[in-house]
PDB file of C-alpha atoms and ligand atoms in Angstrom:
ATOM      1  CA  MET A   1     -42.047  -6.766  -5.320  1.00 38.00           C
ATOM      2  CA  LYS A   2     -38.679  -8.046  -4.204  1.00 42.00           C
ATOM      3  CA  LYS A   3     -37.207  -7.547  -7.684  1.00 42.00           C
ATOM      4  CA  PHE A   4     -38.432  -3.961  -7.682  1.00 42.00           C
ATOM      5  CA  VAL A   5     -36.656  -3.193  -4.394  1.00 42.00           C
ATOM      6  CA  ILE A   6     -33.396  -4.660  -5.657  1.00 42.00           C
ATOM      7  CA  PHE A   7     -33.711  -2.579  -8.836  1.00 43.00           C
ATOM      8  CA  ILE A   8     -34.166   0.670  -6.883  1.00 43.00           C
ATOM      9  CA  GLY A   9     -31.226  -0.288  -4.670  1.00 43.00           C
ATOM     10  CA  ALA A  10     -28.983  -0.776  -7.700  1.00 44.00           C
ATOM     11  CA  ILE A  11     -29.974   2.597  -9.171  1.00 44.00           C
ATOM     12  CA  SER A  12     -29.298   4.515  -5.966  1.00 43.00           C
ATOM     13  CA  CYS A  13     -25.978   2.728  -5.567  1.00 45.00           C
ATOM     14  CA  ILE A  14     -24.889   3.756  -9.072  1.00 45.00           C
ATOM     15  CA  SER A  15     -25.853   7.371  -8.511  1.00 43.00           C
ATOM     16  CA  VAL A  16     -23.898   7.553  -5.233  1.00 46.00           C
ATOM     17  CA  ARG A  17     -20.820   6.149  -6.960  1.00 49.00           C
ATOM     18  CA  ALA A  18     -21.124   8.604  -9.836  1.00 53.00           C
ATOM     19  CA  GLN A  19     -21.438  11.537  -7.446  1.00 58.00           C
ATOM     20  CA  ASN A  20     -18.373  10.678  -5.380  1.00 76.00           C
ATOM     21  CA  LEU A  21     -16.090   9.230  -8.029  1.00 93.00           C
ATOM     22  CA  MET A  22     -12.929  11.284  -8.383  1.00 96.00           C
ATOM     23  CA  THR A  23      -9.584  11.010 -10.132  1.00 96.00           C
ATOM     24  CA  PRO A  24      -6.332  10.780  -8.136  1.00 96.00           C
ATOM     25  CA  ASP A  25      -5.635  14.415  -9.151  1.00 94.00           C
ATOM     26  CA  GLU A  26      -9.018  15.512  -7.789  1.00 94.00           C
ATOM     27  CA  LEU A  27      -8.368  13.573  -4.571  1.00 95.00           C
ATOM     28  CA  ASN A  28      -4.995  15.280  -4.131  1.00 95.00           C
ATOM     29  CA  ALA A  29      -6.562  18.703  -4.829  1.00 93.00           C
ATOM     30  CA  SER A  30      -9.306  17.984  -2.271  1.00 92.00           C
ATOM     31  CA  ARG A  31      -6.575  17.227   0.263  1.00 92.00           C
ATOM     32  CA  GLY A  32      -4.828  20.520  -0.526  1.00 94.00           C
ATOM     33  CA  ILE A  33      -1.716  18.867  -1.961  1.00 94.00           C
ATOM     34  CA  ASN A  34       0.426  21.184  -4.074  1.00 94.00           C
ATOM     35  CA  PHE A  35       3.172  19.144  -5.738  1.00 95.00           C
ATOM     36  CA  ASP A  36       5.151  22.300  -6.612  1.00 95.00           C
ATOM     37  CA  ALA A  37       5.601  22.953  -2.906  1.00 95.00           C
ATOM     38  CA  VAL A  38       6.544  19.383  -1.960  1.00 96.00           C
ATOM     39  CA  GLU A  39      10.135  18.775  -0.939  1.00 97.00           C
ATOM     40  CA  ILE A  40      11.619  15.293  -0.898  1.00 98.00           C
ATOM     41  CA  ARG A  41      13.196  14.516   2.475  1.00 98.00           C
ATOM     42  CA  VAL A  42      15.894  11.852   2.559  1.00 98.00           C
ATOM     43  CA  GLU A  43      16.743   9.566   5.476  1.00 98.00           C
ATOM     44  CA  SER A  44      19.789   7.408   4.804  1.00 98.00           C
ATOM     45  CA  ILE A  45      19.780   3.946   6.368  1.00 97.00           C
ATOM     46  CA  SER A  46      23.271   3.109   5.054  1.00 95.00           C
ATOM     47  CA  SER A  47      25.660   4.448   2.421  1.00 94.00           C
ATOM     48  CA  ASP A  48      23.672   2.517  -0.217  1.00 96.00           C
ATOM     49  CA  LEU A  49      20.098   2.559   1.053  1.00 98.00           C
ATOM     50  CA  HIS A  50      17.907   5.620   1.507  1.00 98.00           C
ATOM     51  CA  VAL A  51      14.243   6.380   2.241  1.00 98.00           C
ATOM     52  CA  LEU A  52      12.722   9.276   0.279  1.00 98.00           C
ATOM     53  CA  PHE A  53       9.663  10.915   1.846  1.00 98.00           C
ATOM     54  CA  GLY A  54       7.423  13.159  -0.234  1.00 96.00           C
ATOM     55  CA  VAL A  55       3.705  12.690  -0.915  1.00 96.00           C
ATOM     56  CA  GLY A  56       2.421   9.175  -1.453  1.00 96.00           C
ATOM     57  CA  GLY A  57       4.153   5.929  -0.623  1.00 98.00           C
ATOM     58  CA  ASN A  58       7.610   5.947   0.907  1.00 98.00           C
ATOM     59  CA  VAL A  59      10.371   5.363  -1.643  1.00 98.00           C
ATOM     60  CA  LEU A  60      13.290   3.091  -0.717  1.00 98.00           C
ATOM     61  CA  ALA A  61      16.300   3.596  -2.978  1.00 98.00           C
ATOM     62  CA  SER A  62      19.290   1.272  -3.381  1.00 98.00           C
ATOM     63  CA  ILE A  63      22.071   3.296  -5.000  1.00 98.00           C
ATOM     64  CA  GLY A  64      25.343   1.445  -5.559  1.00 98.00           C
ATOM     65  CA  SER A  65      27.983   0.131  -7.925  1.00 97.00           C
ATOM     66  CA  GLN A  66      25.489  -1.666 -10.171  1.00 98.00           C
ATOM     67  CA  GLY A  67      23.017   1.174 -10.408  1.00 98.00           C
ATOM     68  CA  VAL A  68      19.716   2.275  -8.909  1.00 98.00           C
ATOM     69  CA  LEU A  69      16.787   0.177  -7.720  1.00 98.00           C
ATOM     70  CA  ILE A  70      13.842   1.928  -6.118  1.00 98.00           C
ATOM     71  CA  VAL A  71      10.773   0.604  -4.350  1.00 98.00           C
ATOM     72  CA  ASP A  72       7.669   2.648  -5.344  1.00 98.00           C
ATOM     73  CA  ASP A  73       7.643   5.992  -7.147  1.00 98.00           C
ATOM     74  CA  GLN A  74       4.874   8.190  -5.641  1.00 97.00           C
ATOM     75  CA  PHE A  75       3.244  10.604  -8.142  1.00 97.00           C
ATOM     76  CA  ALA A  76       4.388  11.694 -11.613  1.00 97.00           C
ATOM     77  CA  PRO A  77       4.813  15.416 -10.695  1.00 97.00           C
ATOM     78  CA  LEU A  78       7.314  14.359  -8.016  1.00 98.00           C
ATOM     79  CA  VAL A  79       9.506  12.260 -10.319  1.00 98.00           C
ATOM     80  CA  PRO A  80      11.852  15.165 -11.230  1.00 98.00           C
ATOM     81  CA  LYS A  81      12.364  15.816  -7.500  1.00 98.00           C
ATOM     82  CA  ILE A  82      12.883  12.115  -6.768  1.00 98.00           C
ATOM     83  CA  ARG A  83      15.451  12.028  -9.591  1.00 98.00           C
ATOM     84  CA  SER A  84      17.361  14.991  -8.221  1.00 98.00           C
ATOM     85  CA  SER A  85      17.414  13.436  -4.753  1.00 98.00           C
ATOM     86  CA  ILE A  86      18.813  10.202  -6.228  1.00 98.00           C
ATOM     87  CA  SER A  87      21.313  12.214  -8.247  1.00 98.00           C
ATOM     88  CA  ALA A  88      22.466  14.059  -5.109  1.00 98.00           C
ATOM     89  CA  LEU A  89      23.048  10.641  -3.530  1.00 98.00           C
ATOM     90  CA  GLY A  90      25.257   9.623  -6.461  1.00 97.00           C
ATOM     91  CA  GLY A  91      22.769   7.673  -8.608  1.00 98.00           C
ATOM     92  CA  GLY A  92      21.461   7.982 -12.148  1.00 98.00           C
ATOM     93  CA  GLU A  93      18.127   6.938 -13.632  1.00 98.00           C
ATOM     94  CA  ALA A  94      16.470   4.005 -11.890  1.00 98.00           C
ATOM     95  CA  ASP A  95      17.393   0.689 -13.498  1.00 98.00           C
ATOM     96  CA  PHE A  96      14.565  -1.062 -11.652  1.00 98.00           C
ATOM     97  CA  VAL A  97      11.356   0.160 -10.006  1.00 98.00           C
ATOM     98  CA  ILE A  98       9.620  -2.355  -7.754  1.00 98.00           C
ATOM     99  CA  ASN A  99       5.931  -1.527  -7.209  1.00 98.00           C
ATOM    100  CA  THR A 100       4.841  -2.844  -3.792  1.00 98.00           C
ATOM    101  CA  HIS A 101       1.275  -2.781  -5.185  1.00 98.00           C
ATOM    102  CA  TRP A 102      -0.798  -1.063  -7.872  1.00 98.00           C
ATOM    103  CA  HIS A 103      -2.315   1.926  -6.007  1.00 98.00           C
ATOM    104  CA  PHE A 104      -1.799   5.299  -7.713  1.00 98.00           C
ATOM    105  CA  ASP A 105       0.127   6.863  -4.806  1.00 97.00           C
ATOM    106  CA  HIS A 106       2.846   4.185  -5.171  1.00 98.00           C
ATOM    107  CA  THR A 107       2.937   3.830  -8.973  1.00 98.00           C
ATOM    108  CA  GLY A 108       2.128   7.319 -10.265  1.00 98.00           C
ATOM    109  CA  GLY A 109       5.740   7.839 -11.351  1.00 98.00           C
ATOM    110  CA  ASN A 110       5.752   4.696 -13.525  1.00 98.00           C
ATOM    111  CA  PRO A 111       5.006   6.429 -16.873  1.00 98.00           C
ATOM    112  CA  LEU A 112       7.986   8.772 -16.465  1.00 98.00           C
ATOM    113  CA  MET A 113      10.240   5.995 -15.163  1.00 98.00           C
ATOM    114  CA  GLY A 114       9.277   3.745 -18.072  1.00 98.00           C
ATOM    115  CA  ALA A 115       9.914   6.581 -20.539  1.00 97.00           C
ATOM    116  CA  VAL A 116      13.641   6.562 -19.698  1.00 97.00           C
ATOM    117  CA  GLY A 117      13.941   2.783 -19.724  1.00 97.00           C
ATOM    118  CA  SER A 118      13.484   1.823 -16.070  1.00 98.00           C
ATOM    119  CA  TRP A 119      12.194  -1.750 -15.697  1.00 98.00           C
ATOM    120  CA  MET A 120       9.077  -1.985 -13.516  1.00 98.00           C
ATOM    121  CA  VAL A 121       8.608  -5.117 -11.413  1.00 98.00           C
ATOM    122  CA  SER A 122       5.536  -6.208  -9.406  1.00 98.00           C
ATOM    123  CA  HIS A 123       3.436  -9.099  -8.216  1.00 98.00           C
ATOM    124  CA  ILE A 124       1.474 -10.579 -11.129  1.00 98.00           C
ATOM    125  CA  ASN A 125      -1.888  -9.448  -9.682  1.00 98.00           C
ATOM    126  CA  SER A 126      -0.726  -5.837  -9.366  1.00 98.00           C
ATOM    127  CA  ARG A 127       0.304  -5.727 -13.022  1.00 98.00           C
ATOM    128  CA  GLN A 128      -3.093  -7.156 -13.954  1.00 98.00           C
ATOM    129  CA  MET A 129      -4.883  -4.475 -11.898  1.00 98.00           C
ATOM    130  CA  MET A 130      -2.836  -1.756 -13.632  1.00 98.00           C
ATOM    131  CA  THR A 131      -4.037  -2.884 -17.077  1.00 98.00           C
ATOM    132  CA  GLU A 132      -7.673  -2.050 -16.270  1.00 98.00           C
ATOM    133  CA  THR A 133      -9.739   0.751 -14.746  1.00 97.00           C
ATOM    134  CA  GLN A 134     -10.000   0.320 -10.963  1.00 98.00           C
ATOM    135  CA  VAL A 135     -12.110   2.036  -8.340  1.00 97.00           C
ATOM    136  CA  VAL A 136     -10.543   2.350  -4.889  1.00 97.00           C
ATOM    137  CA  ASN A 137     -13.151   2.757  -2.142  1.00 96.00           C
ATOM    138  CA  LEU A 138     -11.420   4.950   0.453  1.00 95.00           C
ATOM    139  CA  VAL A 139     -14.770   5.176   2.341  1.00 94.00           C
ATOM    140  CA  THR A 140     -14.504   8.983   2.305  1.00 91.00           C
ATOM    141  CA  ALA A 141     -14.054   8.971  -1.486  1.00 93.00           C
ATOM    142  CA  LEU A 142     -14.181   6.650  -4.474  1.00 96.00           C
ATOM    143  CA  VAL A 143     -11.076   7.096  -6.610  1.00 97.00           C
ATOM    144  CA  GLU A 144     -10.995   5.913 -10.204  1.00 97.00           C
ATOM    145  CA  GLN A 145      -7.567   4.775 -11.339  1.00 97.00           C
ATOM    146  CA  SER A 146      -7.177   4.671 -15.134  1.00 97.00           C
ATOM    147  CA  PRO A 147      -5.405   1.839 -16.968  1.00 98.00           C
ATOM    148  CA  TYR A 148      -1.646   2.380 -17.275  1.00 98.00           C
ATOM    149  CA  MET A 149      -0.034   2.854 -20.670  1.00 97.00           C
ATOM    150  CA  ASP A 150       2.320   0.092 -21.802  1.00 97.00           C
ATOM    151  CA  GLN A 151       5.514   1.917 -20.829  1.00 97.00           C
ATOM    152  CA  ALA A 152       4.192   2.323 -17.262  1.00 98.00           C
ATOM    153  CA  LEU A 153       3.423  -1.370 -16.746  1.00 98.00           C
ATOM    154  CA  PRO A 154       5.680  -3.879 -15.010  1.00 98.00           C
ATOM    155  CA  VAL A 155       7.768  -5.879 -17.481  1.00 98.00           C
ATOM    156  CA  ILE A 156       8.678  -8.533 -14.908  1.00 98.00           C
ATOM    157  CA  THR A 157       6.192 -10.205 -12.527  1.00 98.00           C
ATOM    158  CA  TYR A 158       6.280 -13.078 -10.036  1.00 98.00           C
ATOM    159  CA  GLU A 159       3.752 -15.144  -8.061  1.00 98.00           C
ATOM    160  CA  ASP A 160       5.185 -16.248  -4.686  1.00 98.00           C
ATOM    161  CA  GLN A 161       8.705 -14.881  -4.517  1.00 98.00           C
ATOM    162  CA  MET A 162      11.654 -13.774  -6.592  1.00 98.00           C
ATOM    163  CA  GLN A 163      15.184 -12.556  -5.964  1.00 98.00           C
ATOM    164  CA  PHE A 164      17.345  -9.706  -7.145  1.00 98.00           C
ATOM    165  CA  TYR A 165      21.133  -9.877  -6.731  1.00 98.00           C
ATOM    166  CA  PHE A 166      21.998  -6.214  -6.983  1.00 98.00           C
ATOM    167  CA  ASN A 167      24.361  -3.694  -5.431  1.00 98.00           C
ATOM    168  CA  GLY A 168      26.077  -6.424  -3.420  1.00 97.00           C
ATOM    169  CA  GLU A 169      23.075  -8.000  -1.706  1.00 98.00           C
ATOM    170  CA  THR A 170      20.191 -10.389  -2.157  1.00 98.00           C
ATOM    171  CA  ILE A 171      16.802  -8.698  -2.373  1.00 98.00           C
ATOM    172  CA  ASP A 172      13.771 -10.944  -1.795  1.00 98.00           C
ATOM    173  CA  LEU A 173      10.366  -9.982  -3.200  1.00 98.00           C
ATOM    174  CA  MET A 174       7.756 -11.927  -1.254  1.00 98.00           C
ATOM    175  CA  HIS A 175       3.990 -12.265  -1.536  1.00 98.00           C
ATOM    176  CA  PHE A 176       1.858 -13.876   1.162  1.00 98.00           C
ATOM    177  CA  GLY A 177      -1.635 -13.750  -0.335  1.00 98.00           C
ATOM    178  CA  PRO A 178      -4.290 -11.015  -0.366  1.00 98.00           C
ATOM    179  CA  ALA A 179      -3.696  -8.338   2.303  1.00 98.00           C
ATOM    180  CA  HIS A 180      -3.883  -4.564   1.647  1.00 98.00           C
ATOM    181  CA  THR A 181      -4.631  -5.526  -1.987  1.00 98.00           C
ATOM    182  CA  THR A 182      -4.344  -8.828  -3.859  1.00 98.00           C
ATOM    183  CA  GLY A 183      -0.914  -7.919  -5.242  1.00 98.00           C
ATOM    184  CA  ASP A 184       1.251  -6.835  -2.297  1.00 98.00           C
ATOM    185  CA  THR A 185       5.000  -7.349  -2.185  1.00 98.00           C
ATOM    186  CA  ALA A 186       7.352  -7.177   0.809  1.00 98.00           C
ATOM    187  CA  VAL A 187      10.844  -6.253  -0.411  1.00 99.00           C
ATOM    188  CA  ILE A 188      13.535  -7.606   1.915  1.00 98.00           C
ATOM    189  CA  PHE A 189      17.094  -6.307   1.498  1.00 98.00           C
ATOM    190  CA  ARG A 190      18.958  -9.193   3.148  1.00 98.00           C
ATOM    191  CA  GLY A 191      22.416  -7.598   3.271  1.00 97.00           C
ATOM    192  CA  SER A 192      21.223  -4.255   4.587  1.00 97.00           C
ATOM    193  CA  ASN A 193      18.679  -5.955   6.909  1.00 98.00           C
ATOM    194  CA  VAL A 194      15.816  -3.723   5.757  1.00 98.00           C
ATOM    195  CA  VAL A 195      12.289  -4.505   4.566  1.00 98.00           C
ATOM    196  CA  HIS A 196       9.830  -2.281   2.654  1.00 98.00           C
ATOM    197  CA  MET A 197       6.295  -3.415   3.529  1.00 98.00           C
ATOM    198  CA  GLY A 198       4.225  -1.340   1.104  1.00 98.00           C
ATOM    199  CA  ASP A 199       0.827  -0.438   2.522  1.00 98.00           C
ATOM    200  CA  VAL A 200       0.386  -3.726   4.383  1.00 98.00           C
ATOM    201  CA  PHE A 201       2.188  -1.833   7.182  1.00 98.00           C
ATOM    202  CA  ASN A 202       1.042   1.745   7.739  1.00 98.00           C
ATOM    203  CA  ARG A 203       2.577   4.104  10.302  1.00 97.00           C
ATOM    204  CA  SER A 204       0.562   7.235   9.452  1.00 96.00           C
ATOM    205  CA  GLY A 205      -2.603   6.084  11.226  1.00 97.00           C
ATOM    206  CA  TYR A 206      -4.752   2.986  10.997  1.00 98.00           C
ATOM    207  CA  PRO A 207      -4.169   0.970   7.819  1.00 98.00           C
ATOM    208  CA  PHE A 208      -6.422   1.205   4.798  1.00 97.00           C
ATOM    209  CA  ILE A 209      -7.602  -2.169   3.482  1.00 98.00           C
ATOM    210  CA  ASP A 210      -8.777  -2.258  -0.144  1.00 98.00           C
ATOM    211  CA  ALA A 211     -11.632  -4.631   0.681  1.00 97.00           C
ATOM    212  CA  ASP A 212     -13.610  -3.872  -2.510  1.00 97.00           C
ATOM    213  CA  ASN A 213     -10.630  -5.130  -4.545  1.00 97.00           C
ATOM    214  CA  GLY A 214      -9.922  -8.333  -2.627  1.00 97.00           C
ATOM    215  CA  GLY A 215      -7.973  -7.064   0.393  1.00 98.00           C
ATOM    216  CA  GLY A 216      -8.893  -8.151   3.916  1.00 97.00           C
ATOM    217  CA  ILE A 217      -7.905  -7.691   7.556  1.00 98.00           C
ATOM    218  CA  ASP A 218      -7.130 -11.402   8.019  1.00 98.00           C
ATOM    219  CA  GLY A 219      -4.769 -11.218   5.061  1.00 98.00           C
ATOM    220  CA  VAL A 220      -3.042  -8.094   6.440  1.00 98.00           C
ATOM    221  CA  ILE A 221      -2.417  -9.902   9.730  1.00 98.00           C
ATOM    222  CA  LEU A 222      -1.164 -13.072   7.993  1.00 98.00           C
ATOM    223  CA  PHE A 223       1.086 -11.079   5.626  1.00 98.00           C
ATOM    224  CA  CYS A 224       2.697  -9.181   8.517  1.00 98.00           C
ATOM    225  CA  GLU A 225       3.166 -12.366  10.570  1.00 98.00           C
ATOM    226  CA  SER A 226       4.811 -14.018   7.552  1.00 98.00           C
ATOM    227  CA  VAL A 227       7.224 -11.098   7.180  1.00 98.00           C
ATOM    228  CA  LEU A 228       8.061 -11.201  10.911  1.00 98.00           C
ATOM    229  CA  GLN A 229       9.119 -14.826  10.402  1.00 98.00           C
ATOM    230  CA  GLN A 230      11.381 -13.760   7.523  1.00 98.00           C
ATOM    231  CA  ILE A 231      13.226 -10.904   9.233  1.00 98.00           C
ATOM    232  CA  GLU A 232      15.387 -10.407  12.349  1.00 98.00           C
ATOM    233  CA  THR A 233      14.501  -8.585  15.551  1.00 98.00           C
ATOM    234  CA  ASN A 234      16.924  -5.817  14.513  1.00 98.00           C
ATOM    235  CA  THR A 235      15.595  -5.445  10.943  1.00 98.00           C
ATOM    236  CA  ILE A 236      14.625  -1.914   9.902  1.00 98.00           C
ATOM    237  CA  VAL A 237      10.998  -1.891   8.730  1.00 98.00           C
ATOM    238  CA  VAL A 238       9.919   0.744   6.187  1.00 98.00           C
ATOM    239  CA  PRO A 239       6.138   1.201   6.093  1.00 98.00           C
ATOM    240  CA  GLY A 240       4.129   2.300   3.065  1.00 98.00           C
ATOM    241  CA  HIS A 241       3.393   5.595   4.809  1.00 98.00           C
ATOM    242  CA  GLY A 242       4.792   7.220   7.953  1.00 98.00           C
ATOM    243  CA  PRO A 243       8.192   7.092   9.643  1.00 98.00           C
ATOM    244  CA  ILE A 244      10.719   4.256   9.469  1.00 98.00           C
ATOM    245  CA  GLY A 245       9.961   1.567  12.053  1.00 98.00           C
ATOM    246  CA  THR A 246      11.372  -1.509  13.733  1.00 98.00           C
ATOM    247  CA  TYR A 247      10.561  -5.200  14.127  1.00 98.00           C
ATOM    248  CA  THR A 248       8.843  -4.331  17.416  1.00 98.00           C
ATOM    249  CA  ASP A 249       6.698  -1.677  15.731  1.00 98.00           C
ATOM    250  CA  LEU A 250       5.515  -4.273  13.218  1.00 98.00           C
ATOM    251  CA  ALA A 251       4.908  -6.869  15.947  1.00 98.00           C
ATOM    252  CA  ASP A 252       2.903  -4.345  18.002  1.00 98.00           C
ATOM    253  CA  TYR A 253       0.881  -3.413  14.906  1.00 98.00           C
ATOM    254  CA  VAL A 254       0.016  -7.080  14.312  1.00 98.00           C
ATOM    255  CA  ALA A 255      -1.016  -7.522  17.959  1.00 98.00           C
ATOM    256  CA  MET A 256      -3.259  -4.446  17.697  1.00 98.00           C
ATOM    257  CA  LEU A 257      -4.881  -5.642  14.470  1.00 98.00           C
ATOM    258  CA  ARG A 258      -5.445  -9.146  15.872  1.00 98.00           C
ATOM    259  CA  GLU A 259      -7.235  -7.688  18.903  1.00 98.00           C
ATOM    260  CA  ILE A 260      -9.355  -5.304  16.808  1.00 98.00           C
ATOM    261  CA  ARG A 261     -10.175  -8.101  14.370  1.00 98.00           C
ATOM    262  CA  GLU A 262     -11.364 -10.383  17.190  1.00 98.00           C
ATOM    263  CA  ARG A 263     -13.570  -7.670  18.675  1.00 98.00           C
ATOM    264  CA  ILE A 264     -15.175  -6.899  15.308  1.00 98.00           C
ATOM    265  CA  ALA A 265     -15.686 -10.619  14.570  1.00 97.00           C
ATOM    266  CA  ILE A 266     -17.470 -11.089  17.905  1.00 97.00           C
ATOM    267  CA  LEU A 267     -19.713  -8.087  17.173  1.00 97.00           C
ATOM    268  CA  ILE A 268     -20.500  -9.430  13.691  1.00 97.00           C
ATOM    269  CA  ALA A 269     -21.277 -12.878  15.121  1.00 96.00           C
ATOM    270  CA  GLY A 270     -23.765 -11.128  17.416  1.00 96.00           C
ATOM    271  CA  GLY A 271     -25.452  -9.551  14.411  1.00 96.00           C
ATOM    272  CA  ALA A 272     -23.985  -6.045  14.719  1.00 97.00           C
ATOM    273  CA  THR A 273     -24.371  -3.592  11.849  1.00 97.00           C
ATOM    274  CA  LEU A 274     -21.409  -1.471  10.733  1.00 97.00           C
ATOM    275  CA  GLN A 275     -22.820   1.463  12.700  1.00 97.00           C
ATOM    276  CA  GLU A 276     -23.087  -0.704  15.816  1.00 97.00           C
ATOM    277  CA  VAL A 277     -19.478  -1.848  15.370  1.00 98.00           C
ATOM    278  CA  ILE A 278     -18.337   1.800  15.104  1.00 97.00           C
ATOM    279  CA  SER A 279     -20.418   2.734  18.190  1.00 97.00           C
ATOM    280  CA  ALA A 280     -18.878  -0.142  20.188  1.00 98.00           C
ATOM    281  CA  ARG A 281     -15.445   1.515  19.708  1.00 98.00           C
ATOM    282  CA  PRO A 282     -13.388  -1.675  19.324  1.00 98.00           C
ATOM    283  CA  THR A 283     -10.268   0.447  18.695  1.00 98.00           C
ATOM    284  CA  ALA A 284     -10.746   2.812  21.653  1.00 97.00           C
ATOM    285  CA  GLU A 285      -7.386   2.384  23.417  1.00 97.00           C
ATOM    286  CA  TRP A 286      -5.397   3.025  20.209  1.00 98.00           C
ATOM    287  CA  ASP A 287      -7.397   5.973  18.817  1.00 98.00           C
ATOM    288  CA  GLU A 288      -5.429   8.685  20.600  1.00 97.00           C
ATOM    289  CA  VAL A 289      -2.228   7.592  18.838  1.00 96.00           C
ATOM    290  CA  MET A 290      -3.666   6.167  15.598  1.00 97.00           C
ATOM    291  CA  GLY A 291      -6.437   8.692  14.889  1.00 97.00           C
ATOM    292  CA  ASP A 292      -9.885   8.233  13.369  1.00 96.00           C
ATOM    293  CA  PRO A 293     -10.721   4.502  13.096  1.00 98.00           C
ATOM    294  CA  GLN A 294     -13.775   4.815  10.868  1.00 96.00           C
ATOM    295  CA  ARG A 295     -12.071   3.857   7.603  1.00 96.00           C
ATOM    296  CA  LEU A 296     -10.378   0.815   9.169  1.00 98.00           C
ATOM    297  CA  LEU A 297     -13.606  -0.310  10.839  1.00 98.00           C
ATOM    298  CA  ASP A 298     -15.583   0.109   7.627  1.00 97.00           C
ATOM    299  CA  ARG A 299     -13.089  -1.864   5.533  1.00 97.00           C
ATOM    300  CA  ALA A 300     -12.407  -4.512   8.197  1.00 98.00           C
ATOM    301  CA  TYR A 301     -16.143  -5.001   8.646  1.00 97.00           C
ATOM    302  CA  ALA A 302     -16.583  -5.349   4.872  1.00 96.00           C
ATOM    303  CA  SER A 303     -13.771  -7.902   4.610  1.00 96.00           C
ATOM    304  CA  LEU A 304     -14.967  -9.974   7.598  1.00 97.00           C
ATOM    305  CA  ARG A 305     -18.561 -10.010   6.353  1.00 90.00           C
ATOM    306  CA  GLU A 306     -17.532 -11.607   3.055  1.00 71.00           C
TER     307      GLU A 306
HETATM  308 ZN1   ZN B 401      -2.126   1.325  -1.115  1.00 89.90          ZN
END
């Protein structure tokens, strides 16, 4: 009898996944995104370092005497616009593209970047994820990311940390274990005193944690704390999404996540279901600023239950 129940459960699970599975293009269409209408907005941090906002992950561009290095490249349809923004800032094609992680909204430009000879760089786990089909459980949708063609894959990877010496400064790529995904990189521009956090730090609402692919709330907290130890109190902190922030913004974010994590852990220890955790409103005092907490609670609950 028990086997029969498990069998039925597996079938219904598969059918739910099939119903909700969408491509990144379908997800963008469902969100009403029209790439033709998107304009890239540039905020310059210094004469050499600029943040490009469009749709998808924030792009950080180092444009200097040795060439162009960018962190993340959004979506393929935006690459021509990203290129013209870089050109207006005095740069040519990107020599290097660092992928903070493998998600499609940060790496969608890779095929076009690779086609003109840009070298992609990522954590070893992110490259591995890009070689295979992945399903990202956004809670409100399941997005299927297809394997990347060879020219879109990172050609250089690292495990714990690596350095670039480019455009007059040291650039540290650092990995502190599973967090938003299992392949996150913080990119610290030591001379400019700027860090790009990828999606481990989100300033467009509560963070998304890719718990089905090895991410977890404990790892997000640990990753952010590790970065805080690496940077200065006056370091400029670029999040994966949302406006440019500060050391204090990152520290406040960590404090919030620690508190929420503790509340959820206590509820789980008391036997609470996901629905009971949501009903207990463990994020209540932040919701007005941060928005709907359901996706965070769902993914944090999943990662703490493992
Ligand atoms: Zn992401």
